mmCIF file of C-alpha atoms in Angstrom:
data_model
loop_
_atom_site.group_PDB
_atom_site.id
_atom_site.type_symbol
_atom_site.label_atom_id
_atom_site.label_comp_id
_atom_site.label_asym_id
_atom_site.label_seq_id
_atom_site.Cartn_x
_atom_site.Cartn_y
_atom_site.Cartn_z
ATOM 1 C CA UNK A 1 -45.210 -51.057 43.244
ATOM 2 C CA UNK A 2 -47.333 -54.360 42.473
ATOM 3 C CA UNK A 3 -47.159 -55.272 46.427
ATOM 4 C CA UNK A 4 -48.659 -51.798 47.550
ATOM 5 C CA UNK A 5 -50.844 -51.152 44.905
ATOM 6 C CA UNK A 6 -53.040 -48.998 47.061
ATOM 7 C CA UNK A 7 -49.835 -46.312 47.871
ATOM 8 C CA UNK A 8 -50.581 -43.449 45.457
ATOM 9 C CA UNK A 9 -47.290 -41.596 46.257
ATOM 10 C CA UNK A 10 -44.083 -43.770 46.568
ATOM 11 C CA UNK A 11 -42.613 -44.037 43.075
ATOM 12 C CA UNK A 12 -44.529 -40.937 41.710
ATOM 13 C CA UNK A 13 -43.778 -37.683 41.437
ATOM 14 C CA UNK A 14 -46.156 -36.425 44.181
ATOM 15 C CA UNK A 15 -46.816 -32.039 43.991
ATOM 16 C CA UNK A 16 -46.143 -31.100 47.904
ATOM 17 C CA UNK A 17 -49.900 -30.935 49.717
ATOM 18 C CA UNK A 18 -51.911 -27.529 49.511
ATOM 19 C CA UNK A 19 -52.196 -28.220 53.111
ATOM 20 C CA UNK A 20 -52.076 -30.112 56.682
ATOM 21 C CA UNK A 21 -55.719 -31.308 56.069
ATOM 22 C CA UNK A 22 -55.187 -31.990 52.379
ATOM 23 C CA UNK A 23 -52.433 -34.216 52.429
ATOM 24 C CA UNK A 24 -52.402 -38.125 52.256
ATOM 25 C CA UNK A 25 -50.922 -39.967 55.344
ATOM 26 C CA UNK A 26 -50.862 -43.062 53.561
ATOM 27 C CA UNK A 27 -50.080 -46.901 55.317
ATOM 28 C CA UNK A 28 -48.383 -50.577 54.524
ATOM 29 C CA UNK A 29 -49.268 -53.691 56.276
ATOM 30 C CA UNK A 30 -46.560 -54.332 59.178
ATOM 31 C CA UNK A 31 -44.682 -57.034 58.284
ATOM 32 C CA UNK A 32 -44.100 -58.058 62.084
ATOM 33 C CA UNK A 33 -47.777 -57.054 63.951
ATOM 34 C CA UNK A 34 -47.000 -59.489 66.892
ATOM 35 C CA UNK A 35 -43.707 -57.912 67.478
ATOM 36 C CA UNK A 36 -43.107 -55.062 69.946
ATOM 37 C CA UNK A 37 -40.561 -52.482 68.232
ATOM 38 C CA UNK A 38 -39.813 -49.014 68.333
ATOM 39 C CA UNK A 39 -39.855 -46.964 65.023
ATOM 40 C CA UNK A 40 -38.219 -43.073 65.079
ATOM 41 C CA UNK A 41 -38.718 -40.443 62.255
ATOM 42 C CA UNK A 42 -36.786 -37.740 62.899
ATOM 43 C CA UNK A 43 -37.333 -34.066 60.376
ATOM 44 C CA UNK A 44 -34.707 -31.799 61.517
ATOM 45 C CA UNK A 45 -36.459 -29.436 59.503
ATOM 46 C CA UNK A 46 -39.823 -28.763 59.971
ATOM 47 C CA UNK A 47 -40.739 -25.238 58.854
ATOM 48 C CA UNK A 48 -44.090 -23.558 60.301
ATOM 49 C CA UNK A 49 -45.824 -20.009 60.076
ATOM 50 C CA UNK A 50 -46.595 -17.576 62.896
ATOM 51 C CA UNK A 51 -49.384 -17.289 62.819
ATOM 52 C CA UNK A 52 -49.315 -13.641 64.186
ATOM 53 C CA UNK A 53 -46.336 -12.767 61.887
ATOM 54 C CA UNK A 54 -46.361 -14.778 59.329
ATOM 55 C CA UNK A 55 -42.696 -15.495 59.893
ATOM 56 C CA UNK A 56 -41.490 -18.814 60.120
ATOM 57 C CA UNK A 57 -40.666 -21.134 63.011
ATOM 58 C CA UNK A 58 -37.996 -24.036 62.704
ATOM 59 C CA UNK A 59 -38.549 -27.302 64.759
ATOM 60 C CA UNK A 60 -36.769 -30.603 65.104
ATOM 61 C CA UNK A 61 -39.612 -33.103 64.831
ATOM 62 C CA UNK A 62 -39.154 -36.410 66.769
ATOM 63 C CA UNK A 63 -42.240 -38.870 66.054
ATOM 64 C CA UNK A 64 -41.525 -42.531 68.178
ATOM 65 C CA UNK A 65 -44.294 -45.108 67.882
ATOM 66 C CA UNK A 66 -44.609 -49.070 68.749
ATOM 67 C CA UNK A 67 -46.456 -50.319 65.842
ATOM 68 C CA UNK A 68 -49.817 -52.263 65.267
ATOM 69 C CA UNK A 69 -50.754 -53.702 61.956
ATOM 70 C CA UNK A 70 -49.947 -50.712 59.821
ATOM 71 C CA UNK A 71 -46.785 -48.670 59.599
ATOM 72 C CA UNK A 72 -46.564 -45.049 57.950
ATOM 73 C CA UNK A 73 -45.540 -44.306 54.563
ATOM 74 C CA UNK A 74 -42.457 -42.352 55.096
ATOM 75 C CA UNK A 75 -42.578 -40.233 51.590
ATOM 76 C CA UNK A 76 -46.541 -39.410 52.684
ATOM 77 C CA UNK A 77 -45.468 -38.603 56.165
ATOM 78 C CA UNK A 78 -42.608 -36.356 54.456
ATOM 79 C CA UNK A 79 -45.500 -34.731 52.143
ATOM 80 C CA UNK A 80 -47.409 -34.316 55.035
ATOM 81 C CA UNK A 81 -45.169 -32.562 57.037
ATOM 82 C CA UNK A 82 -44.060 -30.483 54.231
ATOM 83 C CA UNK A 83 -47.706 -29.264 53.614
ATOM 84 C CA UNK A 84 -47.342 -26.962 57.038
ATOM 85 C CA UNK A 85 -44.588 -24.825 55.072
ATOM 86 C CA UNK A 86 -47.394 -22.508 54.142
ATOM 87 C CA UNK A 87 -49.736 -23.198 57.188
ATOM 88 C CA UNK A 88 -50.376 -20.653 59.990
ATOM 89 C CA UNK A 89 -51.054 -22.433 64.079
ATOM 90 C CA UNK A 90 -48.559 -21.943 66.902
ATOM 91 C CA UNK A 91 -45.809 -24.597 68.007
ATOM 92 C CA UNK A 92 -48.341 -26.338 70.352
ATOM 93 C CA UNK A 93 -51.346 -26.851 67.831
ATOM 94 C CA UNK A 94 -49.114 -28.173 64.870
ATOM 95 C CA UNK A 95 -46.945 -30.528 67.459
ATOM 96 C CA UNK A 96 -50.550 -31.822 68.762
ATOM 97 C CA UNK A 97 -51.995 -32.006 65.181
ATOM 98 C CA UNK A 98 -49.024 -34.396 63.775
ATOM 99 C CA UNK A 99 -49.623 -36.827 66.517
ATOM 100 C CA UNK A 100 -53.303 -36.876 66.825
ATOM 101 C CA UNK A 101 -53.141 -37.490 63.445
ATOM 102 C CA UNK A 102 -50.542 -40.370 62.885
ATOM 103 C CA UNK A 103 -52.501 -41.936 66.140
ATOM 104 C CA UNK A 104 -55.488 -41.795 64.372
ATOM 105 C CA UNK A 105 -54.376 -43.203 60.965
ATOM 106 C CA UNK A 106 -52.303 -45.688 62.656
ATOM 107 C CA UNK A 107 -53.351 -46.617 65.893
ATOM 108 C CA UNK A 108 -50.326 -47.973 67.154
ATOM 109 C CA UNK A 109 -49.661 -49.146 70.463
ATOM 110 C CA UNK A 110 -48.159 -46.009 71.757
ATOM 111 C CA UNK A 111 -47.160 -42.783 70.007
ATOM 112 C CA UNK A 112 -45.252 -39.808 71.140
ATOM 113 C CA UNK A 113 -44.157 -37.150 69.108
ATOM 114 C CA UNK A 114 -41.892 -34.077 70.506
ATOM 115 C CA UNK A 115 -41.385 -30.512 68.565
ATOM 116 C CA UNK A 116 -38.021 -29.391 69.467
ATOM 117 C CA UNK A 117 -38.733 -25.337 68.718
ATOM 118 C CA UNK A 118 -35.737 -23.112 67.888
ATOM 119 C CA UNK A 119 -35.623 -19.965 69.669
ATOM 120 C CA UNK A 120 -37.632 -16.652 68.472
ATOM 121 C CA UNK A 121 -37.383 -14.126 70.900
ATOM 122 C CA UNK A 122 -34.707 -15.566 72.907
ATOM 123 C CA UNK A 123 -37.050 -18.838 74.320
ATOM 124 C CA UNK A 124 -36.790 -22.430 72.690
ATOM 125 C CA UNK A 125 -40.017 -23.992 73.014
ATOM 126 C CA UNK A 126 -40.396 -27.681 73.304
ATOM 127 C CA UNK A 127 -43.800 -29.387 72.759
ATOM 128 C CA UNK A 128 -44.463 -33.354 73.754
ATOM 129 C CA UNK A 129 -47.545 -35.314 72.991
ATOM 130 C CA UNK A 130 -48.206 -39.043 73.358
ATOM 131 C CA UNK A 131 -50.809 -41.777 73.187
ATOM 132 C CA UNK A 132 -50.110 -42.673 77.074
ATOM 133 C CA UNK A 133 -47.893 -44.724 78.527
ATOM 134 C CA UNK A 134 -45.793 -47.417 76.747
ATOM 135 C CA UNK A 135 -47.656 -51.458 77.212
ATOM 136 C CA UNK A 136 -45.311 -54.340 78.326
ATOM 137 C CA UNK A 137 -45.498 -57.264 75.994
ATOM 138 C CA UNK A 138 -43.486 -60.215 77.817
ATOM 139 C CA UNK A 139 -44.247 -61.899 80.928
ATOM 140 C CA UNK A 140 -46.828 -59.524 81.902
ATOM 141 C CA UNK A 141 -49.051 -60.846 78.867
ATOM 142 C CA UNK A 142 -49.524 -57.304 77.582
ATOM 143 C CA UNK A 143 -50.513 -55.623 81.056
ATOM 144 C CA UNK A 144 -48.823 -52.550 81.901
ATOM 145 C CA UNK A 145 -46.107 -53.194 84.510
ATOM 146 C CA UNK A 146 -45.910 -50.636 87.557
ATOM 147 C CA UNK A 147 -42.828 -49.265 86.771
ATOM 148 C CA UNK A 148 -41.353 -49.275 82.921
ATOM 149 C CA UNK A 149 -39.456 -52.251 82.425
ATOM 150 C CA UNK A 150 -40.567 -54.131 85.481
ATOM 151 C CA UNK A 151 -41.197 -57.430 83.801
ATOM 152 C CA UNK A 152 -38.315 -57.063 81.635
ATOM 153 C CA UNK A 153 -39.314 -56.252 78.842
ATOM 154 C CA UNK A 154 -38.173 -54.040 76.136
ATOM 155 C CA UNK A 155 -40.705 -50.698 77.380
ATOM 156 C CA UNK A 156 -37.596 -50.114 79.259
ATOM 157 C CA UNK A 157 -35.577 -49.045 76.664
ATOM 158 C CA UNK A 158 -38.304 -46.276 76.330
ATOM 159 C CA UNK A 159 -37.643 -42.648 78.038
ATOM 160 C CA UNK A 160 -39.835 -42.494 80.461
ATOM 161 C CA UNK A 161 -42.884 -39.799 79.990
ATOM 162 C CA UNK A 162 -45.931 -40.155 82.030
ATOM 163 C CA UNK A 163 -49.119 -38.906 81.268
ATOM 164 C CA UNK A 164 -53.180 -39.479 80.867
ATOM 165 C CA UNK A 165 -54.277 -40.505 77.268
ATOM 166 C CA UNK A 166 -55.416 -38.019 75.751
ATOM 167 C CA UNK A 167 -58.669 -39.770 76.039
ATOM 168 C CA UNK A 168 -58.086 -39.550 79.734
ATOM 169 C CA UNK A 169 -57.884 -43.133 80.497
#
C-alpha cells in the first residue's frame, strides 16, 4: 500500500459505513488522464429500504464514466454502496444520490449511472442519471460532435442518452 498511502480502506478490514453520508468514496491518480476510456461497475445487488415500508428494494446498479485524473476506489465504492442496506429514500433519490456523488468526487468527463429496479407491486422501475452528453476527443479537438461518433471517435461506442446537465448547460 506504499503507492496509495492516502487509501484508508484497500488492504484493511474496513466495518461496512453507518451510512450513505458517512461513508468514504475514496480516489487513485489515473494512470492514463489524457486517454478517453470507458470504465463500468456493475452491483447486481444493491439492496435499499422503502422508505414507507421499510421493506427492501433490489436494484441492478450500472455506474459508466470516462475518466479525468482520478478513478474510484472500487472496495470504497463497494462500502459505499453497501452503507444504503439500512438507509430509507425511494429508487429515484438513491439512483440520483450515487451519481451526484461519484460526479462530484470525481469529476470525470461524463458519468451516467442507471438503477435497474426489480419489481414490487408488479412495476420494474428503472432510474437513469448522467453528467450530460458524452465529449469527442479526436479530430474534433475535444468539441462535442453533432451527432455521437461524428468525428470518429470512440463516443460512439457509447449508448446514446441525451439530456441537459444537471447544471442545465
Amino acid at each position: 500500500m506504499t503507492k496509495y498511502p492516502r487509501l484508508t480502506q484497500l488492504g484493511r478490514p474496513v466495518a461496512l459505513p453507518e451510512s450513505p453520508q458517512k461513508a468514504v468514496l475514496e480516489t487513485v491518480p489515473n494512470p492514463e488522464p489524457r486517454a478517453l476510456y470507458l470504465v463500468r461497475f456493475t452491483a447486481p445487488e444493491f439492496t435499499v429500504l422503502c422508505p414507507m415500508t421499510g421493506q427492501p428494494d433490489f436494484a441492478h446498479l450500472v455506474i459508466d464514466y470516462a475518466p479525468r485524473a482520478r478513478l474510484v476506489e472500487s472496495k470504497s465504492l463497494k462500502l459505499y454502496l453497501g452503507s444504503f442496506r439500512n438507509h430509507a429514500d425511494f429508487h429515484e433519490g438513491c439512483t440520483l444520490a450515487i451519481g451526484q456523488r461519484l460526479a462530484k468526487v470525481l469529476a470525470p468527463r461524463w458519468l451516467r449511472i442507471g438503477g435497474y429496479w426489480y419489481p414490487r407491486g408488479g412495476m420494474p422501475i428503472d432510474v437513469f442519471w448522467q453528467t450530460g452528453a458524452p465529449a469527442c476527443r479526436s479530430t474534433c479537438s475535444g468539441k462535442p460532435a453533432r451527432r455521437p461518433g461524428a468525428c470518429g471517435c470512440p463516443s460512439k461506442a457509447l449508448p446514446p442518452i441525451v439530456a441537459e446537465d444537471s447544471r442545465g448547460e
